[in-house]
Coordinates of N, CA and C in Angstrom, one line a residue:
X1 N 110.3 104.2 101.9 CA 108.7 104.4 102.0 C 108.4 106.0 102.7
X2 N 107.2 106.4 102.0 CA 106.8 107.6 102.5 C 105.5 107.9 101.9
X3 N 104.2 108.6 102.7 CA 102.7 108.4 102.5 C 101.7 109.5 102.3
X4 N 99.9 109.7 101.8 CA 98.6 110.6 102.5 C 97.7 110.5 102.0
X5 N 96.8 111.0 102.9 CA 95.4 110.5 102.7 C 94.8 110.8 101.5
X6 N 94.0 110.4 100.8 CA 93.3 110.7 99.5 C 92.3 111.5 99.7
X7 N 91.8 111.9 100.9 CA 90.5 112.6 101.1 C 90.5 113.3 102.3
X8 N 90.2 114.6 101.9 CA 90.3 115.4 103.2 C 88.9 115.5 104.0
X9 N 89.1 114.6 105.2 CA 87.9 114.7 105.7 C 87.6 114.9 107.6
X10 N 86.4 115.3 107.6 CA 86.7 115.9 109.1 C 85.5 114.9 109.8
X11 N 86.2 114.6 111.1 CA 85.6 113.6 112.1 C 84.5 114.3 112.6
X12 N 83.1 113.4 112.4 CA 82.2 113.7 113.1 C 82.2 112.9 114.7
X13 N 82.6 113.5 115.9 CA 82.4 112.5 116.9 C 81.2 112.5 118.2
X14 N 80.5 111.4 118.0 CA 79.9 111.3 118.8 C 79.9 111.4 120.3
X15 N 78.8 111.5 121.5 CA 79.0 111.2 122.8 C 79.4 109.6 123.1
X16 N 80.3 109.6 124.0 CA 80.7 108.0 124.3 C 80.1 107.7 125.6
X17 N 79.4 106.5 125.6 CA 78.8 106.1 127.1 C 80.0 104.9 127.5
X18 N 79.5 105.0 128.7 CA 80.7 103.6 129.3 C 80.1 102.3 129.0
X19 N 81.5 102.0 128.5 CA 81.6 100.4 128.4 C 80.9 100.1 126.8
X20 N 80.9 100.8 125.8 CA 80.2 101.0 124.5 C 81.0 100.9 123.6
X21 N 80.4 100.6 122.3 CA 81.3 100.6 121.1 C 80.5 102.0 120.6
X22 N 81.7 103.0 120.2 CA 81.3 104.1 119.7 C 81.7 104.4 118.0
X23 N 81.0 104.7 117.0 CA 81.4 104.7 115.6 C 81.6 105.9 115.3
X24 N 82.8 106.0 114.3 CA 83.3 107.1 114.2 C 83.0 107.4 112.5
X25 N 82.3 108.3 112.1 CA 81.9 108.4 110.6 C 83.1 109.4 110.1
X26 N 83.7 109.2 108.9 CA 84.2 109.9 108.1 C 83.5 110.4 106.8
X27 N 83.6 111.3 106.1 CA 82.7 111.3 104.7 C 83.0 112.5 104.6
X28 N 82.6 112.5 102.7 CA 83.1 113.4 101.9 C 82.0 113.7 100.9
X29 N 82.4 114.5 99.9 CA 80.9 114.4 98.9 C 80.7 113.1 98.1
X30 N 81.9 112.6 98.1 CA 82.3 111.3 97.2 C 82.3 110.0 97.8
X31 N 82.4 110.0 99.2 CA 83.0 108.7 100.0 C 82.4 109.0 101.2
X32 N 82.0 107.5 102.1 CA 81.7 107.3 103.3 C 82.8 106.5 103.9
X33 N 83.2 106.5 104.8 CA 84.2 105.8 105.7 C 84.0 105.7 106.7
X34 N 84.0 104.4 107.8 CA 83.2 104.3 109.0 C 84.7 103.3 109.7
X35 N 84.3 103.7 110.7 CA 85.2 102.4 111.5 C 84.9 102.5 113.1
X36 N 85.0 101.5 113.9 CA 84.9 101.7 115.3 C 86.1 101.5 116.2
X37 N 85.7 102.4 117.1 CA 87.0 102.5 118.3 C 86.3 101.7 119.5
X38 N 86.9 101.0 120.5 CA 86.2 100.6 121.5 C 86.9 101.8 122.7
X39 N 85.9 101.9 123.3 CA 86.6 103.1 124.6 C 85.9 102.6 125.9
X40 N 86.7 102.5 127.0 CA 85.9 102.2 128.1 C 85.9 103.5 128.9
X41 N 85.3 104.3 128.6 CA 85.0 105.6 129.7 C 84.0 106.2 128.8
X42 N 83.5 107.3 130.2 CA 82.5 108.2 129.4 C 83.0 109.7 129.1
X43 N 82.6 110.5 127.9 CA 83.7 111.3 128.0 C 82.5 112.4 127.4
X44 N 81.7 112.4 127.7 CA 80.4 113.7 127.6 C 80.8 114.9 128.1
X45 N 81.7 114.9 129.7 CA 82.3 116.0 130.2 C 84.1 116.5 129.7
X46 N 84.5 115.9 129.0 CA 86.1 116.0 128.5 C 86.3 117.2 127.9
X47 N 87.2 117.6 128.0 CA 87.6 118.9 127.8 C 87.6 118.7 125.9
X48 N 87.1 119.5 125.1 CA 87.1 119.1 123.7 C 88.4 119.1 123.0
X49 N 89.6 119.5 123.7 CA 91.1 119.0 123.1 C 91.2 118.2 123.3
X50 N 90.9 117.4 124.5 CA 91.6 116.0 124.8 C 91.1 115.1 123.7
X51 N 89.3 115.5 123.6 CA 88.9 114.6 122.7 C 88.8 114.6 121.6
X52 N 89.4 115.8 121.0 CA 89.7 116.1 119.5 C 91.1 115.3 119.0
X53 N 91.9 115.5 120.0 CA 93.4 114.7 119.7 C 93.3 113.4 120.1
X54 N 92.3 112.7 120.6 CA 91.7 111.1 120.5 C 91.2 111.0 119.1
X55 N 90.6 111.9 118.5 CA 89.5 111.4 117.2 C 91.0 111.4 116.2
X56 N 92.0 112.3 116.4 CA 93.3 112.3 115.6 C 93.9 111.0 115.7
X57 N 94.2 110.5 116.7 CA 94.6 109.1 117.1 C 94.0 107.9 116.2
X58 N 92.6 108.2 116.5 CA 92.3 107.0 115.8 C 92.0 106.8 114.4
X59 N 91.5 108.2 114.0 CA 92.2 108.6 112.2 C 93.2 107.9 111.8
X60 N 94.5 108.4 112.6 CA 96.0 108.5 112.1 C 96.2 106.9 112.3
X61 N 95.7 106.2 113.3 CA 95.7 104.8 114.2 C 95.1 104.0 112.3
X62 N 94.0 104.2 112.2 CA 93.3 103.6 111.0 C 94.2 103.7 109.7
X63 N 94.4 104.9 109.3 CA 95.2 105.1 108.2 C 96.3 104.2 107.9
X64 N 97.1 103.7 109.3 CA 98.3 102.6 109.3 C 97.8 101.7 109.2
X65 N 96.8 101.4 109.7 CA 95.9 99.8 109.7 C 95.6 99.5 108.1
X66 N 95.2 100.8 107.4 CA 94.9 100.6 105.7 C 96.0 100.5 104.8
X67 N 97.0 101.2 105.2 CA 98.4 101.1 104.7 C 99.0 99.8 104.8
X68 N 99.1 98.9 106.2 CA 99.7 97.8 106.3 C 98.9 97.0 105.4
X69 N 97.7 97.1 105.3 CA 97.1 95.9 104.5 C 97.3 96.1 103.3
X70 N 97.3 97.4 102.6 CA 97.9 97.2 101.0 C 99.2 97.2 100.9
X71 N 100.3 97.2 101.9 CA 101.4 97.2 101.6 C 101.9 95.7 102.4
X72 N 101.2 95.2 102.6 CA 101.7 93.7 103.2 C 102.8 92.9 102.4
X73 N 103.6 92.4 103.2 CA 104.7 91.5 102.7 C 104.4 90.2 102.2
X74 N 103.0 90.0 102.2 CA 102.3 88.9 101.6 C 102.8 88.3 100.1
X75 N 102.8 87.7 99.7 CA 103.4 87.9 98.1 C 102.1 87.8 97.2
X76 N 101.2 87.0 97.6 CA 99.7 87.4 97.1 C 99.5 88.8 96.7
X77 N 99.3 89.5 97.6 CA 99.5 91.0 97.8 C 100.3 91.9 97.1
X78 N 101.9 91.3 97.3 CA 102.6 92.0 96.5 C 102.4 91.8 94.9
X79 N 101.7 90.7 94.6 CA 101.7 90.2 93.2 C 100.9 91.1 92.6
X80 N 99.6 91.3 93.5 CA 98.4 92.3 93.0 C 99.4 93.6 92.8
X81 N 99.8 93.9 93.4 CA 100.0 95.3 93.6 C 101.2 95.5 92.3
X82 N 102.2 94.7 92.4 CA 103.1 94.7 91.0 C 102.7 94.4 89.4
X83 N 101.8 93.2 89.4 CA 101.3 92.9 88.4 C 100.2 93.9 87.7
X84 N 99.2 94.4 88.5 CA 98.1 95.3 88.1 C 98.2 96.5 88.1
X85 N 98.9 97.1 89.3 CA 98.6 98.5 89.5 C 100.2 99.0 89.8
X86 N 101.2 98.7 89.3 CA 102.7 99.4 89.8 C 102.8 100.6 90.3
X87 N 102.5 101.5 89.1 CA 102.9 102.8 89.2 C 102.0 103.5 90.4
X88 N 100.6 103.1 90.3 CA 99.3 103.8 91.1 C 99.9 103.2 92.7
X89 N 100.6 101.9 92.8 CA 101.0 102.1 94.4 C 102.2 102.6 94.6
X90 N 102.7 102.7 93.4 CA 104.3 103.6 94.3 C 103.8 104.9 94.4
X91 N 102.8 105.8 93.7 CA 102.4 106.8 94.0 C 101.5 107.0 95.5
X92 N 100.7 105.9 95.6 CA 100.0 105.8 96.9 C 100.8 105.4 98.3
X93 N 101.9 104.6 97.8 CA 102.9 104.6 99.0 C 103.4 105.7 99.5
X94 N 103.8 107.0 98.3 CA 104.5 107.9 98.6 C 103.5 109.0 99.2
X95 N 101.9 108.7 99.0 CA 101.1 109.9 99.6 C 100.9 109.6 101.2
X96 N 100.8 108.0 101.3 CA 100.9 107.7 102.8 C 101.8 108.2 103.6
X97 N 102.9 107.9 102.9 CA 104.2 108.4 104.0 C 104.3 109.8 104.1
X98 N 103.9 110.5 103.0 CA 104.2 112.0 103.2 C 102.8 112.3 104.3
X99 N 101.7 111.8 104.5 CA 100.6 111.9 105.5 C 101.1 111.9 106.7
X100 N 101.8 110.5 107.0 CA 102.1 110.0 108.5 C 103.5 110.8 108.7
X101 N 104.5 111.1 108.2 CA 104.9 112.1 108.6 C 104.9 113.6 108.9
X102 N 104.4 114.0 108.0 CA 103.7 115.4 108.2 C 102.8 115.5 109.5
X103 N 101.9 114.2 110.0 CA 101.0 114.4 111.0 C 101.8 114.4 112.3
X104 N 103.0 113.6 112.2 CA 103.6 113.2 113.4 C 104.7 115.0 114.0
X105 N 104.6 115.3 112.9 CA 105.6 116.7 113.0 C 104.2 117.6 113.4
X106 N 103.1 117.4 112.8 CA 102.2 118.8 113.1 C 101.9 118.6 114.8
X107 N 101.6 117.3 115.3 CA 101.2 116.9 116.5 C 102.5 117.2 117.5
X108 N 103.8 117.4 116.7 CA 104.6 117.9 117.8 C 105.0 119.3 117.8
X109 N 104.4 120.2 117.1 CA 104.4 121.3 117.2 C 104.2 122.0 118.3
X110 N 104.6 123.1 118.6 CA 104.0 124.3 119.9 C 103.1 124.4 119.9
X111 N 102.4 124.4 121.2 CA 100.7 124.9 121.6 C 100.3 126.1 120.7
X112 N 101.3 127.2 121.1 CA 101.4 128.2 120.9 C 102.3 128.7 120.0
X113 N 102.2 129.6 118.8 CA 102.9 130.2 117.5 C 102.8 131.2 117.4
X114 N 103.2 132.0 118.0 CA 103.0 133.7 118.0 C 101.4 133.8 118.0
X115 N 100.5 134.6 117.6 CA 99.2 134.7 117.9 C 98.3 133.5 118.0
X116 N 98.8 132.5 117.1 CA 98.3 131.4 116.7 C 98.2 130.0 118.0
X117 N 96.9 129.1 118.0 CA 97.3 128.1 119.1 C 96.8 127.1 118.1
X118 N 97.4 125.7 118.3 CA 97.6 124.7 117.5 C 97.3 123.6 118.6
X119 N 96.7 122.4 117.9 CA 95.9 121.4 118.6 C 97.2 120.4 118.4
X120 N 97.9 120.2 119.4 CA 99.3 119.2 119.6 C 99.2 118.8 120.8
X121 N 100.4 117.8 120.7 CA 100.4 117.0 122.2 C 100.8 117.8 123.3
X122 N 101.3 119.0 122.8 CA 101.6 120.1 123.8 C 100.3 121.0 124.7
X123 N 99.1 120.9 124.0 CA 97.8 121.1 123.8 C 97.5 120.3 125.8
X124 N 97.8 119.2 125.4 CA 97.5 118.2 126.7 C 98.1 118.9 127.9
X125 N 99.3 119.3 128.0 CA 100.3 120.0 129.0 C 99.6 121.3 129.3
X126 N 99.0 122.1 128.3 CA 98.4 123.3 128.5 C 97.2 123.0 129.2
X127 N 96.2 122.0 129.0 CA 95.5 121.4 129.8 C 95.3 121.4 131.2
X128 N 96.3 120.9 131.3 CA 97.1 120.4 133.2 C 97.3 121.8 133.6
X129 N 98.2 122.6 132.8 CA 98.5 123.8 133.4 C 97.4 124.7 133.9
X130 N 96.3 124.8 132.8 CA 95.2 125.9 133.3 C 94.0 125.1 134.5
X131 N 94.2 123.7 134.6 CA 93.5 123.4 135.9 C 94.6 123.1 137.2
X132 N 95.8 123.8 137.0 CA 96.9 123.8 138.3 C 97.1 122.3 138.6
X133 N 96.9 121.5 137.6 CA 97.6 120.2 138.1 C 99.1 119.9 137.9
X134 N 99.5 119.1 139.0 CA 101.0 119.6 138.9 C 101.6 118.6 137.9
X135 N 100.9 117.5 137.4 CA 101.5 116.9 136.5 C 102.0 117.6 135.1
X136 N 101.7 118.5 135.1 CA 101.7 119.2 133.8 C 103.3 119.7 133.2
X137 N 104.0 119.5 134.1 CA 105.5 119.6 133.9 C 105.9 118.7 133.5
X138 N 105.4 117.4 134.2 CA 106.3 116.1 133.7 C 105.7 115.6 132.2
X139 N 104.6 116.3 132.3 CA 104.0 115.8 130.7 C 104.6 116.4 129.6
X140 N 104.8 117.8 130.0 CA 105.6 118.5 129.0 C 106.9 117.9 128.6
X141 N 107.7 117.9 129.8 CA 109.1 117.2 129.7 C 108.9 115.7 128.8
X142 N 107.7 115.3 129.0 CA 107.8 113.9 128.1 C 107.8 113.9 126.6
X143 N 106.8 114.9 126.5 CA 106.5 115.6 125.1 C 107.7 116.1 124.3
X144 N 108.7 116.9 125.4 CA 109.9 117.3 124.9 C 110.8 116.3 124.3
X145 N 110.5 115.2 125.2 CA 111.5 114.1 124.8 C 111.3 113.4 123.6
X146 N 109.9 113.5 123.2 CA 109.3 112.9 121.9 C 109.7 113.7 120.8
X147 N 109.4 114.9 121.1 CA 110.0 115.7 119.9 C 111.5 115.6 119.8
X148 N 112.3 115.4 120.2 CA 114.0 115.6 120.4 C 114.1 113.8 119.4
X149 N 113.2 112.9 120.0 CA 113.1 111.4 119.2 C 112.6 111.4 117.5
X150 N 111.9 112.5 117.6 CA 111.4 112.4 116.4 C 111.7 113.8 115.4
X151 N 112.9 114.2 115.9 CA 113.6 115.7 115.3 C 113.8 115.3 113.9
X152 N 114.1 114.2 113.1 CA 114.5 113.9 111.9 C 113.0 113.9 111.0
X153 N 112.1 113.3 111.5 CA 110.9 113.8 111.0 C 110.5 115.3 111.0
X154 N 110.7 115.6 112.1 CA 110.0 117.6 112.0 C 111.3 117.9 111.1
X155 N 112.1 118.1 111.0 CA 113.3 118.4 109.8 C 112.7 118.3 108.6
X156 N 112.5 116.7 108.4 CA 111.8 116.7 106.9 C 110.7 117.2 106.5
X157 N 109.5 117.8 107.6 CA 108.2 118.3 107.2 C 108.9 119.8 106.5
X158 N 109.9 120.3 107.5 CA 110.3 121.8 107.3 C 111.2 122.0 106.0
X159 N 111.9 120.9 105.9 CA 112.9 121.3 104.8 C 112.3 120.3 103.2
X160 N 111.3 119.5 103.3 CA 110.8 118.9 102.3 C 109.1 119.0 101.9
X161 N 108.4 118.7 102.8 CA 107.1 118.8 102.6 C 106.6 119.7 102.6
X162 N 106.9 120.8 103.7 CA 106.2 122.5 103.9 C 106.8 123.2 102.6
X163 N 108.3 123.1 102.8 CA 108.7 123.9 101.7 C 110.1 122.8 101.0
X164 N 110.5 123.5 99.9 CA 111.6 122.9 98.9 C 112.8 123.6 99.0
X165 N 113.4 123.0 100.4 CA 114.6 123.6 100.7 C 115.6 123.4 99.5
X166 N 116.4 124.3 99.2 CA 117.6 124.4 98.0 C 118.3 123.3 98.3
X167 N 119.1 123.4 99.5 CA 120.2 122.4 99.2 C 119.8 121.0 99.2
X168 N 118.6 120.7 100.1 CA 118.2 119.2 100.1 C 117.5 119.0 98.5
X169 N 117.0 120.1 98.1 CA 116.3 119.4 96.6 C 117.4 119.5 95.8
X170 N 118.4 119.9 95.7 CA 119.5 119.6 94.9 C 120.7 118.6 95.1
X171 N 120.3 118.2 96.1 CA 121.2 117.3 96.4 C 122.5 117.7 97.0
X172 N 122.6 119.0 97.3 CA 123.9 119.3 98.0 C 123.8 118.8 99.6
X173 N 122.6 118.7 100.1 CA 122.6 118.2 101.8 C 121.5 117.2 101.6
X174 N 121.9 116.0 102.6 CA 121.1 114.8 102.4 C 120.7 114.5 103.6
X175 N 119.4 114.1 104.1 CA 118.8 113.7 105.3 C 119.5 112.6 105.7
X176 N 119.9 111.7 105.1 CA 120.8 110.6 105.6 C 119.7 109.7 106.4
X177 N 118.6 109.7 106.9 CA 118.0 108.8 107.5 C 116.5 108.3 106.6
X178 N 115.9 107.3 107.2 CA 114.7 106.9 106.6 C 113.8 106.6 107.8
X179 N 112.6 106.3 107.4 CA 111.6 106.1 108.8 C 110.7 104.7 108.2
X180 N 110.9 103.9 109.2 CA 110.2 102.6 109.3 C 108.9 102.8 109.9
X181 N 107.8 101.7 109.4 CA 106.5 101.9 110.2 C 106.6 101.6 111.3
X182 N 107.3 100.7 111.9 CA 107.6 100.6 113.2 C 107.6 101.7 114.1
X183 N 108.5 102.9 113.7 CA 108.6 104.2 114.0 C 107.1 105.0 114.3
X184 N 106.6 104.8 113.2 CA 105.3 105.1 113.0 C 104.0 104.7 114.3
X185 N 104.8 103.4 114.5 CA 103.5 102.5 115.5 C 103.8 103.1 117.0
X186 N 105.1 103.2 117.0 CA 105.8 103.6 118.4 C 105.6 105.3 118.7
X187 N 105.3 106.2 117.7 CA 104.7 107.3 118.1 C 103.0 107.1 118.3
X188 N 102.4 106.2 117.9 CA 101.0 106.4 117.8 C 100.9 105.6 119.4
X189 N 101.8 104.8 119.8 CA 101.5 104.4 121.2 C 102.1 105.3 122.3
X190 N 103.0 106.2 121.7 CA 103.2 107.4 122.7 C 102.3 108.5 122.7
X191 N 101.3 108.7 121.7 CA 100.4 109.8 122.0 C 99.4 109.2 122.6
X192 N 99.1 108.1 122.6 CA 97.7 107.3 123.2 C 98.1 107.3 124.8
X193 N 99.3 107.5 125.0 CA 100.1 107.4 126.7 C 99.7 108.5 127.1
X194 N 100.4 109.4 126.2 CA 100.5 110.7 126.5 C 99.0 111.4 126.9
X195 N 98.0 110.9 125.8 CA 96.6 111.4 126.4 C 96.0 110.8 127.5
X196 N 96.3 109.8 127.7 CA 95.8 108.6 128.8 C 96.5 109.7 130.3
X197 N 97.8 109.9 130.2 CA 98.3 110.6 131.3 C 97.4 111.9 131.5
X198 N 97.1 112.3 130.6 CA 96.2 113.8 131.0 C 94.7 113.0 131.3
X199 N 94.3 112.1 130.9 CA 92.8 111.8 131.0 C 93.0 111.4 132.7
X200 N 93.9 110.6 133.4 CA 94.2 110.4 134.7 C 94.4 111.6 135.7
X201 N 95.3 112.4 135.1 CA 95.2 113.8 135.9 C 94.1 114.6 136.0
X202 N 93.2 114.2 135.1 CA 92.0 115.2 135.1 C 91.0 114.4 136.1
X203 N 91.0 112.9 136.3 CA 90.3 111.9 136.7 C 89.5 111.3 135.8
X204 N 89.7 111.1 134.8 CA 88.8 110.3 133.5 C 89.6 109.2 133.1
X205 N 88.7 108.2 133.3 CA 89.4 107.0 132.5 C 90.3 107.1 131.2
X206 N 90.8 105.7 131.1 CA 91.8 106.1 130.0 C 91.2 105.5 128.7
X207 N 91.9 105.7 127.7 CA 91.2 105.4 126.1 C 91.8 104.1 125.9
X208 N 91.0 103.2 125.4 CA 91.5 101.7 124.8 C 92.3 102.2 123.4
X209 N 93.3 101.3 123.1 CA 94.0 101.3 121.8 C 93.7 100.3 120.8
X210 N 92.1 99.7 121.4 CA 91.7 98.9 120.3 C 90.8 99.5 119.2
X211 N 91.1 99.4 117.9 CA 90.4 99.6 116.9 C 89.7 98.6 116.1
X212 N 88.6 98.6 115.8 CA 88.2 97.2 115.0 C 87.1 98.4 113.6
X213 N 87.0 97.2 112.5 CA 86.5 97.7 111.6 C 84.8 97.1 111.4
X214 N 83.9 97.8 111.0 CA 82.7 97.7 110.9 C 82.7 96.3 109.8
X215 N 81.5 95.5 109.7 CA 81.7 94.5 108.6 C 81.5 95.3 107.3
X216 N 80.7 96.4 107.1 CA 80.6 97.0 105.9 C 81.4 97.5 105.5
X217 N 82.7 97.9 106.4 CA 83.8 98.6 105.9 C 84.1 98.6 104.5
X218 N 84.3 99.6 103.6 CA 84.9 99.3 102.1 C 86.2 99.9 102.2
X219 N 87.1 99.4 102.5 CA 88.5 100.0 102.5 C 89.3 99.2 101.5
X220 N 90.8 99.2 102.3 CA 91.8 98.6 101.4 C 91.4 96.9 101.3
X221 N 90.5 96.3 102.4 CA 90.5 95.0 101.9 C 89.5 94.6 101.0
X222 N 88.9 95.5 100.6 CA 87.6 95.4 99.7 C 88.2 96.4 98.1
X223 N 89.5 96.8 98.5 CA 90.0 97.2 97.2 C 90.7 95.9 96.6
X224 N 91.7 95.3 97.6 CA 92.3 94.1 97.1 C 91.4 93.0 96.4
X225 N 90.3 92.7 96.9 CA 89.4 91.8 96.8 C 88.7 92.1 95.1
X226 N 89.0 93.4 95.0 CA 88.5 93.8 93.7 C 89.6 93.7 92.8
X227 N 90.9 94.0 92.9 CA 91.9 93.4 92.4 C 92.2 92.0 92.4
X228 N 91.9 91.4 93.3 CA 91.8 89.9 92.9 C 91.1 89.8 91.8
X229 N 89.8 90.0 91.8 CA 88.6 89.4 90.7 C 89.1 90.0 89.2
X230 N 89.8 91.4 89.3 CA 90.5 91.4 88.0 C 91.5 90.8 87.6
X231 N 92.3 90.3 88.4 CA 93.0 89.0 88.2 C 92.8 88.1 87.6
X232 N 91.6 87.4 88.2 CA 91.0 85.9 87.5 C 90.4 86.3 86.5
X233 N 89.7 87.9 86.0 CA 88.9 87.8 85.0 C 90.2 88.0 83.8
X234 N 91.2 88.2 84.3 CA 92.5 88.4 83.2 C 92.9 87.3 83.0
X235 N 93.0 86.3 83.4 CA 93.7 84.9 83.3 C 92.5 84.1 82.5
X236 N 91.1 84.4 82.8 CA 90.0 83.7 82.1 C 90.1 84.0 80.6
X237 N 90.4 85.3 80.4 CA 90.5 85.6 79.2 C 91.5 85.6 78.1
X238 N 92.6 85.1 79.1 CA 93.7 84.6 78.3 C 93.8 83.0 78.1
X239 N 92.8 82.0 78.6 CA 93.1 81.2 78.4 C 92.1 81.1 76.8

């Protein structure tokens, strides 16, 4: 399996307050999507780079949750996919996986590339280094190890997602590996741990990894309900 987000969305992040539920809203011209993240810390004075990386984590986490709802192994959901929109779901699966893989690769880019600066996990080490925190080196080493662990994904981004490498495109070379959704979850866990190590070093409370949908959320589950109603309608028409 391999996937991408159907819409390009920019997060609007409100100030957090201690022990509160904060709403994140993602909007576009045609779409409004909302979810809730539970956060147990105050973030008014937090470095914007840390805050934005956590925004990225929540957005990434939510997309994985949506993916697992749509591509569940539950037989009733599999039947909806295969009987109603099989070609659409094949494409959607690919879009999601492409997004997952390129997101991981981006987050493991170097903070500095030539004259340009990137927002990546390495940015967290840079934040600590700027504040003369001795933990910056250990954090950088941890990210280096993470980068080695996900080297196959980084190569896939470089050789296939960002460019059509001739040898890989013509079959002269093969990546020889595949990525399981568990590896995406493991990356998300490592990313949140890296963010929280940074927060601890600068004297801020950690971020919670709990993400919940509000009752009015219209995402994967709502889409599956629409498909279920369509299935029932077709069955009625056949009688």
